[in-house]
mmCIF file of C-alpha atoms in Angstrom:
data_model
loop_
_atom_site.group_PDB
_atom_site.id
_atom_site.type_symbol
_atom_site.label_atom_id
_atom_site.label_comp_id
_atom_site.label_asym_id
_atom_site.label_seq_id
_atom_site.Cartn_x
_atom_site.Cartn_y
_atom_site.Cartn_z
ATOM 1 C CA MET A 1 0.592 22.903 14.558
ATOM 2 C CA SER A 2 -0.559 22.479 18.156
ATOM 3 C CA ALA A 3 -3.394 20.727 19.891
ATOM 4 C CA THR A 4 -5.346 23.954 20.060
ATOM 5 C CA ALA A 5 -4.873 24.532 16.352
ATOM 6 C CA SER A 6 -7.171 21.694 15.314
ATOM 7 C CA PRO A 7 -10.361 23.274 14.011
ATOM 8 C CA PRO A 8 -13.770 21.958 15.036
ATOM 9 C CA ARG A 9 -15.405 19.817 12.393
ATOM 10 C CA SER A 10 -17.912 22.587 11.595
ATOM 11 C CA ALA A 11 -15.069 25.082 11.099
ATOM 12 C CA VAL A 12 -13.205 23.008 8.493
ATOM 13 C CA PRO A 13 -13.372 24.876 5.167
ATOM 14 C CA PRO A 14 -15.407 23.101 2.472
ATOM 15 C CA PRO A 15 -12.421 22.968 0.048
ATOM 16 C CA LEU A 16 -10.433 21.084 2.689
ATOM 17 C CA LEU A 17 -13.279 18.634 3.255
ATOM 18 C CA ALA A 18 -13.542 18.183 -0.513
ATOM 19 C CA ALA A 19 -9.794 17.522 -0.705
ATOM 20 C CA ARG A 20 -10.066 14.973 2.098
ATOM 21 C CA ASN A 21 -12.851 13.147 0.267
ATOM 22 C CA GLY A 22 -11.016 13.345 -3.040
ATOM 23 C CA VAL A 23 -7.876 11.811 -1.558
ATOM 24 C CA ALA A 24 -9.937 9.025 0.029
ATOM 25 C CA VAL A 25 -11.530 8.235 -3.343
ATOM 26 C CA VAL A 26 -8.147 8.067 -5.072
ATOM 27 C CA PHE A 27 -6.734 5.764 -2.384
ATOM 28 C CA ALA A 28 -9.791 3.493 -2.583
ATOM 29 C CA LEU A 29 -9.682 3.188 -6.353
ATOM 30 C CA ASN A 30 -5.958 2.506 -6.367
ATOM 31 C CA GLY A 31 -6.572 -0.300 -3.883
ATOM 32 C CA LEU A 32 -9.410 -1.604 -6.030
ATOM 33 C CA ALA A 33 -7.143 -1.761 -9.086
ATOM 34 C CA VAL A 34 -4.286 -3.549 -7.352
ATOM 35 C CA ALA A 35 -6.515 -6.008 -5.470
ATOM 36 C CA THR A 36 -8.349 -6.850 -8.677
ATOM 37 C CA TRP A 37 -5.082 -8.180 -10.046
ATOM 38 C CA PHE A 38 -4.130 -9.950 -6.803
ATOM 39 C CA SER A 39 -7.507 -11.691 -6.613
ATOM 40 C CA ARG A 40 -7.091 -13.177 -10.099
ATOM 41 C CA ILE A 41 -3.501 -14.402 -9.682
ATOM 42 C CA PRO A 42 -4.592 -18.062 -9.252
ATOM 43 C CA ALA A 43 -6.659 -17.834 -12.443
ATOM 44 C CA VAL A 44 -3.778 -16.268 -14.391
ATOM 45 C CA ARG A 45 -1.410 -18.943 -13.077
ATOM 46 C CA GLU A 46 -3.827 -21.631 -14.241
ATOM 47 C CA ALA A 47 -4.351 -19.996 -17.637
ATOM 48 C CA LEU A 48 -0.623 -19.753 -18.308
ATOM 49 C CA GLY A 49 0.350 -23.038 -16.602
ATOM 50 C CA LEU A 50 2.992 -21.501 -14.312
ATOM 51 C CA SER A 51 4.935 -23.087 -11.456
ATOM 52 C CA ALA A 52 5.430 -21.199 -8.178
ATOM 53 C CA GLY A 53 8.906 -20.104 -9.273
ATOM 54 C CA GLN A 54 7.690 -18.937 -12.677
ATOM 55 C CA LEU A 55 4.819 -17.049 -11.070
ATOM 56 C CA GLY A 56 7.283 -15.355 -8.705
ATOM 57 C CA LEU A 57 9.349 -14.142 -11.650
ATOM 58 C CA LEU A 58 6.210 -12.888 -13.390
ATOM 59 C CA LEU A 59 5.159 -10.944 -10.288
ATOM 60 C CA LEU A 60 8.593 -9.337 -10.368
ATOM 61 C CA ALA A 61 7.477 -7.361 -13.438
ATOM 62 C CA MET A 62 4.931 -5.409 -11.399
ATOM 63 C CA SER A 63 7.329 -4.879 -8.510
ATOM 64 C CA GLY A 64 10.094 -3.749 -10.851
ATOM 65 C CA GLY A 65 7.796 -1.200 -12.456
ATOM 66 C CA ALA A 66 6.801 0.158 -9.051
ATOM 67 C CA VAL A 67 10.387 0.524 -7.835
ATOM 68 C CA LEU A 68 11.535 2.227 -11.038
ATOM 69 C CA ALA A 69 8.618 4.646 -10.779
ATOM 70 C CA LEU A 70 9.359 5.514 -7.176
ATOM 71 C CA ILE A 71 12.914 6.567 -7.958
ATOM 72 C CA SER A 72 11.574 9.611 -9.791
ATOM 73 C CA ALA A 73 8.079 9.906 -8.313
ATOM 74 C CA GLY A 74 9.063 12.664 -5.890
ATOM 75 C CA LEU A 75 10.470 14.796 -8.692
ATOM 76 C CA VAL A 76 7.447 14.120 -10.899
ATOM 77 C CA THR A 77 5.064 15.052 -8.101
ATOM 78 C CA GLN A 78 7.023 18.246 -7.464
ATOM 79 C CA ARG A 79 6.929 19.226 -11.137
ATOM 80 C CA LEU A 80 3.341 18.267 -12.006
ATOM 81 C CA GLY A 81 1.678 18.566 -8.601
ATOM 82 C CA PRO A 82 -0.121 15.686 -6.858
ATOM 83 C CA ALA A 83 -3.373 15.987 -8.833
ATOM 84 C CA ARG A 84 -1.861 15.797 -12.320
ATOM 85 C CA THR A 85 0.589 13.110 -11.206
ATOM 86 C CA VAL A 86 -2.259 10.971 -9.863
ATOM 87 C CA VAL A 87 -4.265 11.298 -13.076
ATOM 88 C CA THR A 88 -1.317 10.586 -15.377
ATOM 89 C CA SER A 89 -0.176 7.574 -13.383
ATOM 90 C CA THR A 90 -3.689 6.135 -13.176
ATOM 91 C CA VAL A 91 -3.889 6.137 -16.969
ATOM 92 C CA LEU A 92 -0.959 3.711 -16.833
ATOM 93 C CA VAL A 93 -2.653 1.681 -14.082
ATOM 94 C CA ALA A 94 -5.808 1.288 -16.166
ATOM 95 C CA ALA A 95 -3.887 0.446 -19.334
ATOM 96 C CA GLY A 96 -1.800 -2.127 -17.484
ATOM 97 C CA LEU A 97 -4.805 -3.764 -15.848
ATOM 98 C CA ALA A 98 -6.670 -4.052 -19.142
ATOM 99 C CA GLY A 99 -3.510 -5.265 -20.873
ATOM 100 C CA VAL A 100 -3.004 -8.048 -18.334
ATOM 101 C CA GLY A 101 -6.577 -9.223 -18.871
ATOM 102 C CA LEU A 102 -6.156 -9.267 -22.637
ATOM 103 C CA ALA A 103 -2.787 -11.028 -22.563
ATOM 104 C CA ALA A 104 -3.855 -13.654 -20.006
ATOM 105 C CA GLY A 105 -7.166 -14.288 -21.788
ATOM 106 C CA PRO A 106 -7.537 -14.700 -25.534
ATOM 107 C CA ILE A 107 -3.895 -13.951 -26.393
ATOM 108 C CA GLY A 108 -2.341 -16.261 -23.790
ATOM 109 C CA SER A 109 0.947 -14.373 -23.827
ATOM 110 C CA LEU A 110 3.296 -14.504 -20.832
ATOM 111 C CA PRO A 111 5.387 -11.549 -22.118
ATOM 112 C CA GLY A 112 2.163 -9.598 -22.664
ATOM 113 C CA VAL A 113 1.094 -10.172 -19.061
ATOM 114 C CA ALA A 114 4.560 -9.073 -17.893
ATOM 115 C CA VAL A 115 4.315 -5.822 -19.881
ATOM 116 C CA GLY A 116 0.863 -5.128 -18.471
ATOM 117 C CA LEU A 117 2.082 -5.788 -14.927
ATOM 118 C CA PHE A 118 5.044 -3.473 -15.443
ATOM 119 C CA ALA A 119 2.686 -0.668 -16.507
ATOM 120 C CA LEU A 120 0.394 -1.424 -13.561
ATOM 121 C CA GLY A 121 3.325 -1.313 -11.143
ATOM 122 C CA TYR A 122 4.854 1.818 -12.655
ATOM 123 C CA GLY A 123 1.586 3.712 -12.552
ATOM 124 C CA SER A 124 0.670 2.506 -9.075
ATOM 125 C CA GLY A 125 4.117 3.360 -7.690
ATOM 126 C CA THR A 126 4.002 6.900 -9.022
ATOM 127 C CA CYS A 127 0.440 7.373 -7.807
ATOM 128 C CA ASP A 128 1.428 6.059 -4.377
ATOM 129 C CA VAL A 129 3.898 8.878 -3.711
ATOM 130 C CA ALA A 130 1.624 11.601 -5.108
ATOM 131 C CA MET A 131 -1.454 10.560 -3.132
ATOM 132 C CA ASN A 132 0.568 10.177 0.082
ATOM 133 C CA VAL A 133 2.060 13.659 -0.341
ATOM 134 C CA GLU A 134 -1.438 15.056 -0.874
ATOM 135 C CA GLY A 135 -2.782 13.032 2.058
ATOM 136 C CA ALA A 136 -0.033 14.320 4.365
ATOM 137 C CA ALA A 137 -0.822 17.906 3.347
ATOM 138 C CA VAL A 138 -4.510 17.381 4.123
ATOM 139 C CA GLU A 139 -3.613 15.759 7.462
ATOM 140 C CA LYS A 140 -1.514 18.786 8.464
ATOM 141 C CA ARG A 141 -4.361 21.177 7.703
ATOM 142 C CA LEU A 142 -6.968 19.087 9.507
ATOM 143 C CA GLY A 143 -4.721 18.931 12.593
ATOM 144 C CA ARG A 144 -5.439 15.304 13.451
ATOM 145 C CA THR A 145 -4.286 11.851 12.409
ATOM 146 C CA ILE A 146 -5.994 10.871 9.175
ATOM 147 C CA LEU A 147 -3.370 9.365 6.846
ATOM 148 C CA PRO A 148 -4.006 5.813 8.124
ATOM 149 C CA ARG A 149 -7.680 6.328 7.246
ATOM 150 C CA PHE A 150 -6.700 7.138 3.686
ATOM 151 C CA HIS A 151 -4.830 3.855 3.698
ATOM 152 C CA ALA A 152 -7.968 2.298 5.180
ATOM 153 C CA ALA A 153 -9.794 3.612 2.123
ATOM 154 C CA TRP A 154 -7.137 1.830 0.041
ATOM 155 C CA SER A 155 -7.880 -1.321 2.012
ATOM 156 C CA LEU A 156 -11.631 -0.867 1.494
ATOM 157 C CA GLY A 157 -10.938 -0.689 -2.205
ATOM 158 C CA SER A 158 -8.901 -3.863 -1.789
ATOM 159 C CA VAL A 159 -11.792 -5.574 -0.011
ATOM 160 C CA ALA A 160 -14.058 -4.628 -2.890
ATOM 161 C CA GLY A 161 -11.491 -5.832 -5.409
ATOM 162 C CA ALA A 162 -11.021 -9.124 -3.582
ATOM 163 C CA GLY A 163 -14.768 -9.635 -3.269
ATOM 164 C CA LEU A 164 -15.386 -8.888 -6.920
ATOM 165 C CA GLY A 165 -12.474 -11.140 -7.849
ATOM 166 C CA ALA A 166 -13.813 -14.019 -5.764
ATOM 167 C CA GLY A 167 -17.242 -13.567 -7.296
ATOM 168 C CA ALA A 168 -15.831 -13.369 -10.809
ATOM 169 C CA ALA A 169 -13.781 -16.532 -10.247
ATOM 170 C CA ARG A 170 -16.790 -18.403 -8.853
ATOM 171 C CA LEU A 171 -19.056 -17.296 -11.711
ATOM 172 C CA GLY A 172 -16.424 -18.001 -14.341
ATOM 173 C CA VAL A 173 -16.232 -14.407 -15.584
ATOM 174 C CA PRO A 174 -13.441 -14.171 -18.172
ATOM 175 C CA ILE A 175 -10.291 -12.467 -16.907
ATOM 176 C CA THR A 176 -10.315 -10.100 -19.885
ATOM 177 C CA ALA A 177 -13.821 -8.756 -19.255
ATOM 178 C CA HIS A 178 -13.297 -8.495 -15.507
ATOM 179 C CA LEU A 179 -10.034 -6.535 -15.649
ATOM 180 C CA ALA A 180 -11.155 -4.275 -18.510
ATOM 181 C CA ALA A 181 -14.334 -3.252 -16.690
ATOM 182 C CA LEU A 182 -12.415 -2.439 -13.504
ATOM 183 C CA ALA A 183 -9.838 -0.440 -15.474
ATOM 184 C CA VAL A 184 -12.553 1.857 -16.821
ATOM 185 C CA LEU A 185 -14.100 2.294 -13.366
ATOM 186 C CA VAL A 186 -10.764 3.097 -11.703
ATOM 187 C CA LEU A 187 -9.740 5.654 -14.301
ATOM 188 C CA GLY A 188 -13.084 7.460 -14.348
ATOM 189 C CA GLY A 189 -13.364 7.646 -10.571
ATOM 190 C CA THR A 190 -9.779 8.854 -10.144
ATOM 191 C CA LEU A 191 -10.344 11.713 -12.584
ATOM 192 C CA LEU A 192 -13.250 12.894 -10.427
ATOM 193 C CA GLY A 193 -11.374 12.460 -7.136
ATOM 194 C CA ALA A 194 -8.228 14.286 -8.227
ATOM 195 C CA ARG A 195 -10.265 17.351 -9.220
ATOM 196 C CA ARG A 196 -10.935 17.932 -5.488
ATOM 197 C CA PHE A 197 -7.298 18.013 -4.400
ATOM 198 C CA LEU A 198 -5.836 21.074 -2.674
ATOM 199 C CA PRO A 199 -4.436 23.804 -4.933
ATOM 200 C CA ALA A 200 -0.989 22.781 -6.134
ATOM 201 C CA SER A 201 0.816 25.333 -3.968
ATOM 202 C CA HIS A 202 -0.643 23.769 -0.797
ATOM 203 C CA ALA A 203 0.726 20.301 -1.411
ATOM 204 C CA ASP A 204 3.936 21.510 -3.012
ATOM 205 C CA GLY A 205 6.849 20.821 -0.717
ATOM 206 C CA GLY A 206 9.042 23.285 -2.590
ATOM 207 C CA SER A 207 12.172 21.304 -1.848
ATOM 208 C CA THR A 208 12.059 18.221 -4.038
ATOM 209 C CA ARG A 209 14.625 19.457 -6.465
ATOM 210 C CA ARG A 210 17.272 16.869 -7.323
ATOM 211 C CA GLY A 211 19.524 18.192 -4.564
ATOM 212 C CA GLY A 212 16.731 17.927 -2.020
ATOM 213 C CA LEU A 213 15.975 14.358 -3.057
ATOM 214 C CA LEU A 214 19.626 13.331 -2.808
ATOM 215 C CA ALA A 215 19.901 15.008 0.594
ATOM 216 C CA ALA A 216 16.957 12.955 1.831
ATOM 217 C CA TRP A 217 18.856 9.784 0.932
ATOM 218 C CA ARG A 218 21.593 10.860 3.365
ATOM 219 C CA GLU A 219 19.302 11.432 6.351
ATOM 220 C CA PRO A 220 19.633 8.626 8.952
ATOM 221 C CA ARG A 221 16.105 9.077 10.293
ATOM 222 C CA THR A 222 14.567 8.910 6.817
ATOM 223 C CA LEU A 223 16.541 5.743 6.014
ATOM 224 C CA LEU A 224 15.548 4.074 9.290
ATOM 225 C CA ILE A 225 11.889 4.875 8.642
ATOM 226 C CA GLY A 226 12.362 3.488 5.149
ATOM 227 C CA ALA A 227 13.814 0.259 6.548
ATOM 228 C CA LEU A 228 10.806 -0.149 8.848
ATOM 229 C CA VAL A 229 8.417 0.509 5.969
ATOM 230 C CA LEU A 230 10.357 -1.997 3.844
ATOM 231 C CA VAL A 231 9.670 -4.813 6.295
ATOM 232 C CA MET A 232 6.067 -3.776 6.856
ATOM 233 C CA ALA A 233 5.525 -3.568 3.096
ATOM 234 C CA PHE A 234 6.998 -7.072 2.793
ATOM 235 C CA THR A 235 4.585 -8.217 5.504
ATOM 236 C CA GLU A 236 1.681 -6.788 3.524
ATOM 237 C CA GLY A 237 2.965 -7.581 0.044
ATOM 238 C CA SER A 238 3.724 -11.229 0.759
ATOM 239 C CA ALA A 239 0.071 -11.705 1.720
ATOM 240 C CA ASN A 240 -1.106 -9.759 -1.322
ATOM 241 C CA ASP A 241 0.974 -11.848 -3.711
ATOM 242 C CA TRP A 242 0.872 -15.296 -2.126
ATOM 243 C CA LEU A 243 -1.938 -15.704 0.393
ATOM 244 C CA ALA A 244 -4.583 -16.845 -2.088
ATOM 245 C CA VAL A 245 -2.154 -19.229 -3.796
ATOM 246 C CA ALA A 246 -0.801 -20.499 -0.457
ATOM 247 C CA PHE A 247 -4.282 -21.451 0.781
ATOM 248 C CA VAL A 248 -5.088 -23.133 -2.535
ATOM 249 C CA ASP A 249 -1.868 -25.162 -2.403
ATOM 250 C CA GLY A 250 -1.441 -25.587 1.357
ATOM 251 C CA TYR A 251 -5.024 -26.088 2.549
ATOM 252 C CA GLY A 252 -6.585 -27.427 -0.654
ATOM 253 C CA VAL A 253 -9.266 -24.754 -1.007
ATOM 254 C CA SER A 254 -10.740 -23.618 -4.308
ATOM 255 C CA GLU A 255 -9.534 -20.562 -6.248
ATOM 256 C CA ALA A 256 -12.657 -18.673 -5.168
ATOM 257 C CA ALA A 257 -12.018 -19.567 -1.523
ATOM 258 C CA GLY A 258 -8.394 -18.488 -1.895
ATOM 259 C CA ALA A 259 -9.537 -15.104 -3.183
ATOM 260 C CA ALA A 260 -11.964 -14.896 -0.257
ATOM 261 C CA VAL A 261 -9.115 -15.530 2.221
ATOM 262 C CA PHE A 262 -7.240 -12.642 0.635
ATOM 263 C CA GLY A 263 -10.410 -10.618 1.207
ATOM 264 C CA VAL A 264 -10.291 -11.563 4.902
ATOM 265 C CA PHE A 265 -6.722 -10.249 5.079
ATOM 266 C CA VAL A 266 -7.561 -6.883 3.543
ATOM 267 C CA THR A 267 -10.636 -6.645 5.769
ATOM 268 C CA GLY A 268 -8.324 -6.965 8.775
ATOM 269 C CA MET A 269 -6.096 -4.290 7.239
ATOM 270 C CA THR A 270 -9.093 -1.996 6.820
ATOM 271 C CA ILE A 271 -10.250 -2.403 10.408
ATOM 272 C CA GLY A 272 -6.732 -1.804 11.704
ATOM 273 C CA ARG A 273 -6.261 1.352 9.690
ATOM 274 C CA THR A 274 -9.646 2.754 10.646
ATOM 275 C CA ALA A 275 -9.255 2.125 14.382
ATOM 276 C CA GLY A 276 -5.544 2.847 14.341
ATOM 277 C CA THR A 277 -5.965 6.620 14.057
ATOM 278 C CA VAL A 278 -7.691 6.728 17.455
ATOM 279 C CA ALA A 279 -5.014 4.490 18.980
ATOM 280 C CA ILE A 280 -2.170 6.621 17.601
ATOM 281 C CA ASP A 281 -3.712 9.866 18.843
ATOM 282 C CA ARG A 282 -4.148 8.323 22.289
ATOM 283 C CA TRP A 283 -0.920 6.344 22.792
ATOM 284 C CA GLY A 284 1.449 7.633 20.113
ATOM 285 C CA ARG A 285 3.131 6.062 17.112
ATOM 286 C CA GLY A 286 5.720 3.989 18.995
ATOM 287 C CA PRO A 287 3.550 1.864 21.304
ATOM 288 C CA VAL A 288 0.952 1.273 18.600
ATOM 289 C CA LEU A 289 3.576 0.168 16.083
ATOM 290 C CA VAL A 290 5.163 -2.225 18.583
ATOM 291 C CA GLY A 291 1.791 -3.804 19.310
ATOM 292 C CA THR A 292 0.825 -4.184 15.655
ATOM 293 C CA ILE A 293 4.204 -5.629 14.658
ATOM 294 C CA LEU A 294 3.889 -8.308 17.343
ATOM 295 C CA LEU A 295 0.312 -8.989 16.228
ATOM 296 C CA ALA A 296 1.411 -9.445 12.605
ATOM 297 C CA ALA A 297 4.183 -11.847 13.630
ATOM 298 C CA ALA A 298 1.785 -13.967 15.685
ATOM 299 C CA GLY A 299 -0.915 -13.912 13.011
ATOM 300 C CA SER A 300 1.382 -14.942 10.169
ATOM 301 C CA LEU A 301 2.756 -17.819 12.268
ATOM 302 C CA LEU A 302 -0.771 -19.021 13.007
ATOM 303 C CA ALA A 303 -1.836 -18.737 9.375
ATOM 304 C CA VAL A 304 1.008 -21.004 8.277
ATOM 305 C CA LEU A 305 1.232 -23.483 11.153
ATOM 306 C CA ALA A 306 -2.425 -23.852 12.172
ATOM 307 C CA GLY A 307 -2.900 -27.100 10.242
ATOM 308 C CA SER A 308 -6.591 -26.262 9.852
ATOM 309 C CA GLY A 309 -8.105 -23.905 7.325
ATOM 310 C CA PRO A 310 -10.612 -22.211 9.682
ATOM 311 C CA VAL A 311 -7.970 -21.686 12.392
ATOM 312 C CA ALA A 312 -5.541 -20.388 9.787
ATOM 313 C CA VAL A 313 -8.125 -17.791 8.741
ATOM 314 C CA VAL A 314 -8.050 -16.444 12.310
ATOM 315 C CA GLY A 315 -4.311 -16.006 11.835
ATOM 316 C CA VAL A 316 -4.984 -14.166 8.572
ATOM 317 C CA VAL A 317 -7.247 -11.708 10.423
ATOM 318 C CA LEU A 318 -4.524 -11.027 13.008
ATOM 319 C CA TRP A 319 -1.942 -10.745 10.247
ATOM 320 C CA GLY A 320 -4.045 -8.122 8.493
ATOM 321 C CA LEU A 321 -4.651 -6.150 11.688
ATOM 322 C CA GLY A 322 -0.953 -6.211 12.535
ATOM 323 C CA ALA A 323 0.245 -5.226 9.079
ATOM 324 C CA SER A 324 -2.202 -2.345 8.794
ATOM 325 C CA LEU A 325 -0.331 0.636 10.244
ATOM 326 C CA GLY A 326 3.347 0.222 9.377
ATOM 327 C CA PHE A 327 3.166 1.684 5.883
ATOM 328 C CA PRO A 328 0.872 4.688 6.550
ATOM 329 C CA VAL A 329 2.569 5.599 9.844
ATOM 330 C CA GLY A 330 5.952 5.451 8.128
ATOM 331 C CA MET A 331 4.689 7.779 5.402
ATOM 332 C CA SER A 332 3.238 10.153 7.976
ATOM 333 C CA ALA A 333 6.527 10.174 9.910
ATOM 334 C CA ALA A 334 8.465 10.901 6.728
ATOM 335 C CA ALA A 335 6.150 13.869 6.092
ATOM 336 C CA ASP A 336 6.523 15.408 9.577
ATOM 337 C CA ASP A 337 8.239 18.404 7.979
ATOM 338 C CA GLU A 338 5.810 19.356 5.211
ATOM 339 C CA GLU A 339 8.418 21.374 3.310
ATOM 340 C CA ARG A 340 10.586 18.260 2.925
ATOM 341 C CA ALA A 341 7.684 15.819 2.586
ATOM 342 C CA PRO A 342 7.867 15.016 -1.167
ATOM 343 C CA ALA A 343 11.568 14.119 -1.024
ATOM 344 C CA ARG A 344 11.335 12.090 2.171
ATOM 345 C CA VAL A 345 8.109 10.322 1.213
ATOM 346 C CA SER A 346 9.722 9.407 -2.105
ATOM 347 C CA VAL A 347 12.769 7.897 -0.370
ATOM 348 C CA VAL A 348 10.657 5.937 2.115
ATOM 349 C CA ALA A 349 8.365 4.737 -0.685
ATOM 350 C CA VAL A 350 11.341 3.536 -2.759
ATOM 351 C CA LEU A 351 12.684 1.555 0.181
ATOM 352 C CA GLY A 352 9.246 0.193 0.975
ATOM 353 C CA TYR A 353 8.576 -0.929 -2.565
ATOM 354 C CA THR A 354 11.966 -2.606 -2.725
ATOM 355 C CA SER A 355 10.324 -5.328 -0.661
ATOM 356 C CA PHE A 356 7.796 -5.836 -3.449
ATOM 357 C CA LEU A 357 10.768 -6.371 -5.750
ATOM 358 C CA ALA A 358 12.271 -9.033 -3.472
ATOM 359 C CA SER A 359 9.106 -10.712 -2.227
ATOM 360 C CA PRO A 360 7.795 -12.442 -5.391
ATOM 361 C CA PRO A 361 10.994 -14.243 -6.480
ATOM 362 C CA LEU A 362 12.162 -14.955 -2.900
ATOM 363 C CA LEU A 363 8.902 -16.531 -1.807
ATOM 364 C CA GLY A 364 8.408 -18.166 -5.189
ATOM 365 C CA LEU A 365 11.799 -19.911 -5.069
ATOM 366 C CA LEU A 366 11.241 -20.918 -1.447
ATOM 367 C CA GLY A 367 7.804 -22.176 -2.448
ATOM 368 C CA ASP A 368 9.355 -24.497 -5.009
ATOM 369 C CA HIS A 369 11.316 -26.170 -2.176
ATOM 370 C CA VAL A 370 9.067 -26.008 0.903
ATOM 371 C CA GLY A 371 5.658 -25.139 -0.547
ATOM 372 C CA THR A 372 4.076 -21.721 -0.930
ATOM 373 C CA LEU A 373 2.395 -21.867 2.490
ATOM 374 C CA HIS A 374 5.547 -22.576 4.498
ATOM 375 C CA ALA A 375 7.524 -20.031 2.486
ATOM 376 C CA LEU A 376 5.458 -17.375 4.284
ATOM 377 C CA LEU A 377 7.342 -18.149 7.523
ATOM 378 C CA VAL A 378 9.861 -15.576 6.300
ATOM 379 C CA VAL A 379 7.380 -12.897 7.430
ATOM 380 C CA PRO A 380 7.579 -13.403 11.235
ATOM 381 C CA VAL A 381 11.336 -13.966 11.008
ATOM 382 C CA LEU A 382 11.746 -10.460 9.566
ATOM 383 C CA LEU A 383 9.210 -8.735 11.807
ATOM 384 C CA ILE A 384 10.789 -9.247 15.242
ATOM 385 C CA PRO A 385 14.089 -7.378 14.546
ATOM 386 C CA THR A 386 12.040 -4.530 13.078
ATOM 387 C CA LEU A 387 10.923 -3.524 16.571
ATOM 388 C CA ALA A 388 14.313 -1.825 16.970
ATOM 389 C CA LEU A 389 13.421 0.629 14.182
ATOM 390 C CA VAL A 390 10.209 1.933 15.778
ATOM 391 C CA PRO A 391 11.880 4.862 17.686
ATOM 392 C CA ALA A 392 12.834 6.433 14.350
ATOM 393 C CA THR A 393 9.181 7.358 13.758
ATOM 394 C CA ARG A 394 9.194 9.908 16.593
ATOM 395 C CA PRO A 395 8.997 13.518 15.329
ATOM 396 C CA PRO A 396 12.543 14.944 15.144
ATOM 397 C CA ALA A 397 13.670 17.640 17.563
ATOM 398 C CA GLY A 398 12.811 21.072 16.250
ATOM 399 C CA SER A 399 10.283 19.714 13.767
ATOM 400 C CA SER A 400 7.143 21.738 13.130
ATOM 401 C CA ALA A 401 5.143 18.522 13.456
ATOM 402 C CA THR A 402 3.475 17.606 16.688
ATOM 403 C CA ALA A 403 1.183 14.787 17.582
ATOM 404 C CA PRO A 404 -2.227 15.419 16.041
ATOM 405 C CA VAL A 405 -5.147 15.598 18.388
ATOM 406 C CA GLN A 406 -7.982 13.138 18.498
ATOM 407 C CA GLU A 407 -10.749 13.734 15.988
ATOM 408 C CA ASN A 408 -13.750 15.534 17.386
#
């Protein structure tokens, strides 16, 4: 693909435009589902009477499901194709979300919530690989950077989920009704979006046999990209899991206000991912990643150490902007060679989601000793050394991938 190969907007075939829109819908609804859970974490903690450490162990159920799913997600996507994988995994997402609401509400069962979170994590993890493989295939055919905008759609879904969660908490909507209604919406919308995906042969990497997947685990560049994505996923995931709770505990705000602060974070993520495509096309992956990593480190420090709620919210905005591009740019870099994309995206996703496995118990245990707010200081400590991994995102020598051109 070259700069001259990018078709004018009017020349883009309608099926490709439909696929682009379908992928965006799937990303948005996946974000809506996950953020719906994140926004109600304080309410679930209150309903079950959990300490910070106990909540961290509970959150581990979702992370564990996601990591287990990602181990085989590349093979599943290769066998079923992205569209069928997305639909099948979203059935699990919807069932898990509804199950969490039922278990945390009238049943009041901690094991039931853990089972629901495991299903939510397993389905979301599998869907994550499939929709990123499909998104990378669409990006290649459009000839310009667009994968971060799909992740922006995920963030928009998160904003909606956080907003609905804050409203539900303020109005006293039962957790069961809230999560069940969102589960139905997410499943129905995903079925419609996946029908617009590219034909299976277009998104099929053709190389994600077991041997191809194992070979990807031995590639230094893929592992370095995965390490970068791991830290950036930790930067994002720690806010997803703990930001609302940290503001409730550390700044004394209400549960609704805590959910709203989480909404501010995902709004910053959305803005960063929307504007980031233009920045990447103009300056390249490396400089943009360096700038956003530094921004995330500064923002997370300010959010924790501000001493004032309003000032801390400014830090949350910067944190969201800075955390916005690491994950999607890492996925795009892993998919530079489309033929090897499913295997490499799967490896990078596994490494990235490993952070979600470590984040809940690590920050929860730290929170028991220093408070949930100050436990978030782990984020900037990890971000600064990550700058050394940025060069790995450059397209490899001899790769068919080149820098996409700016959107017309």
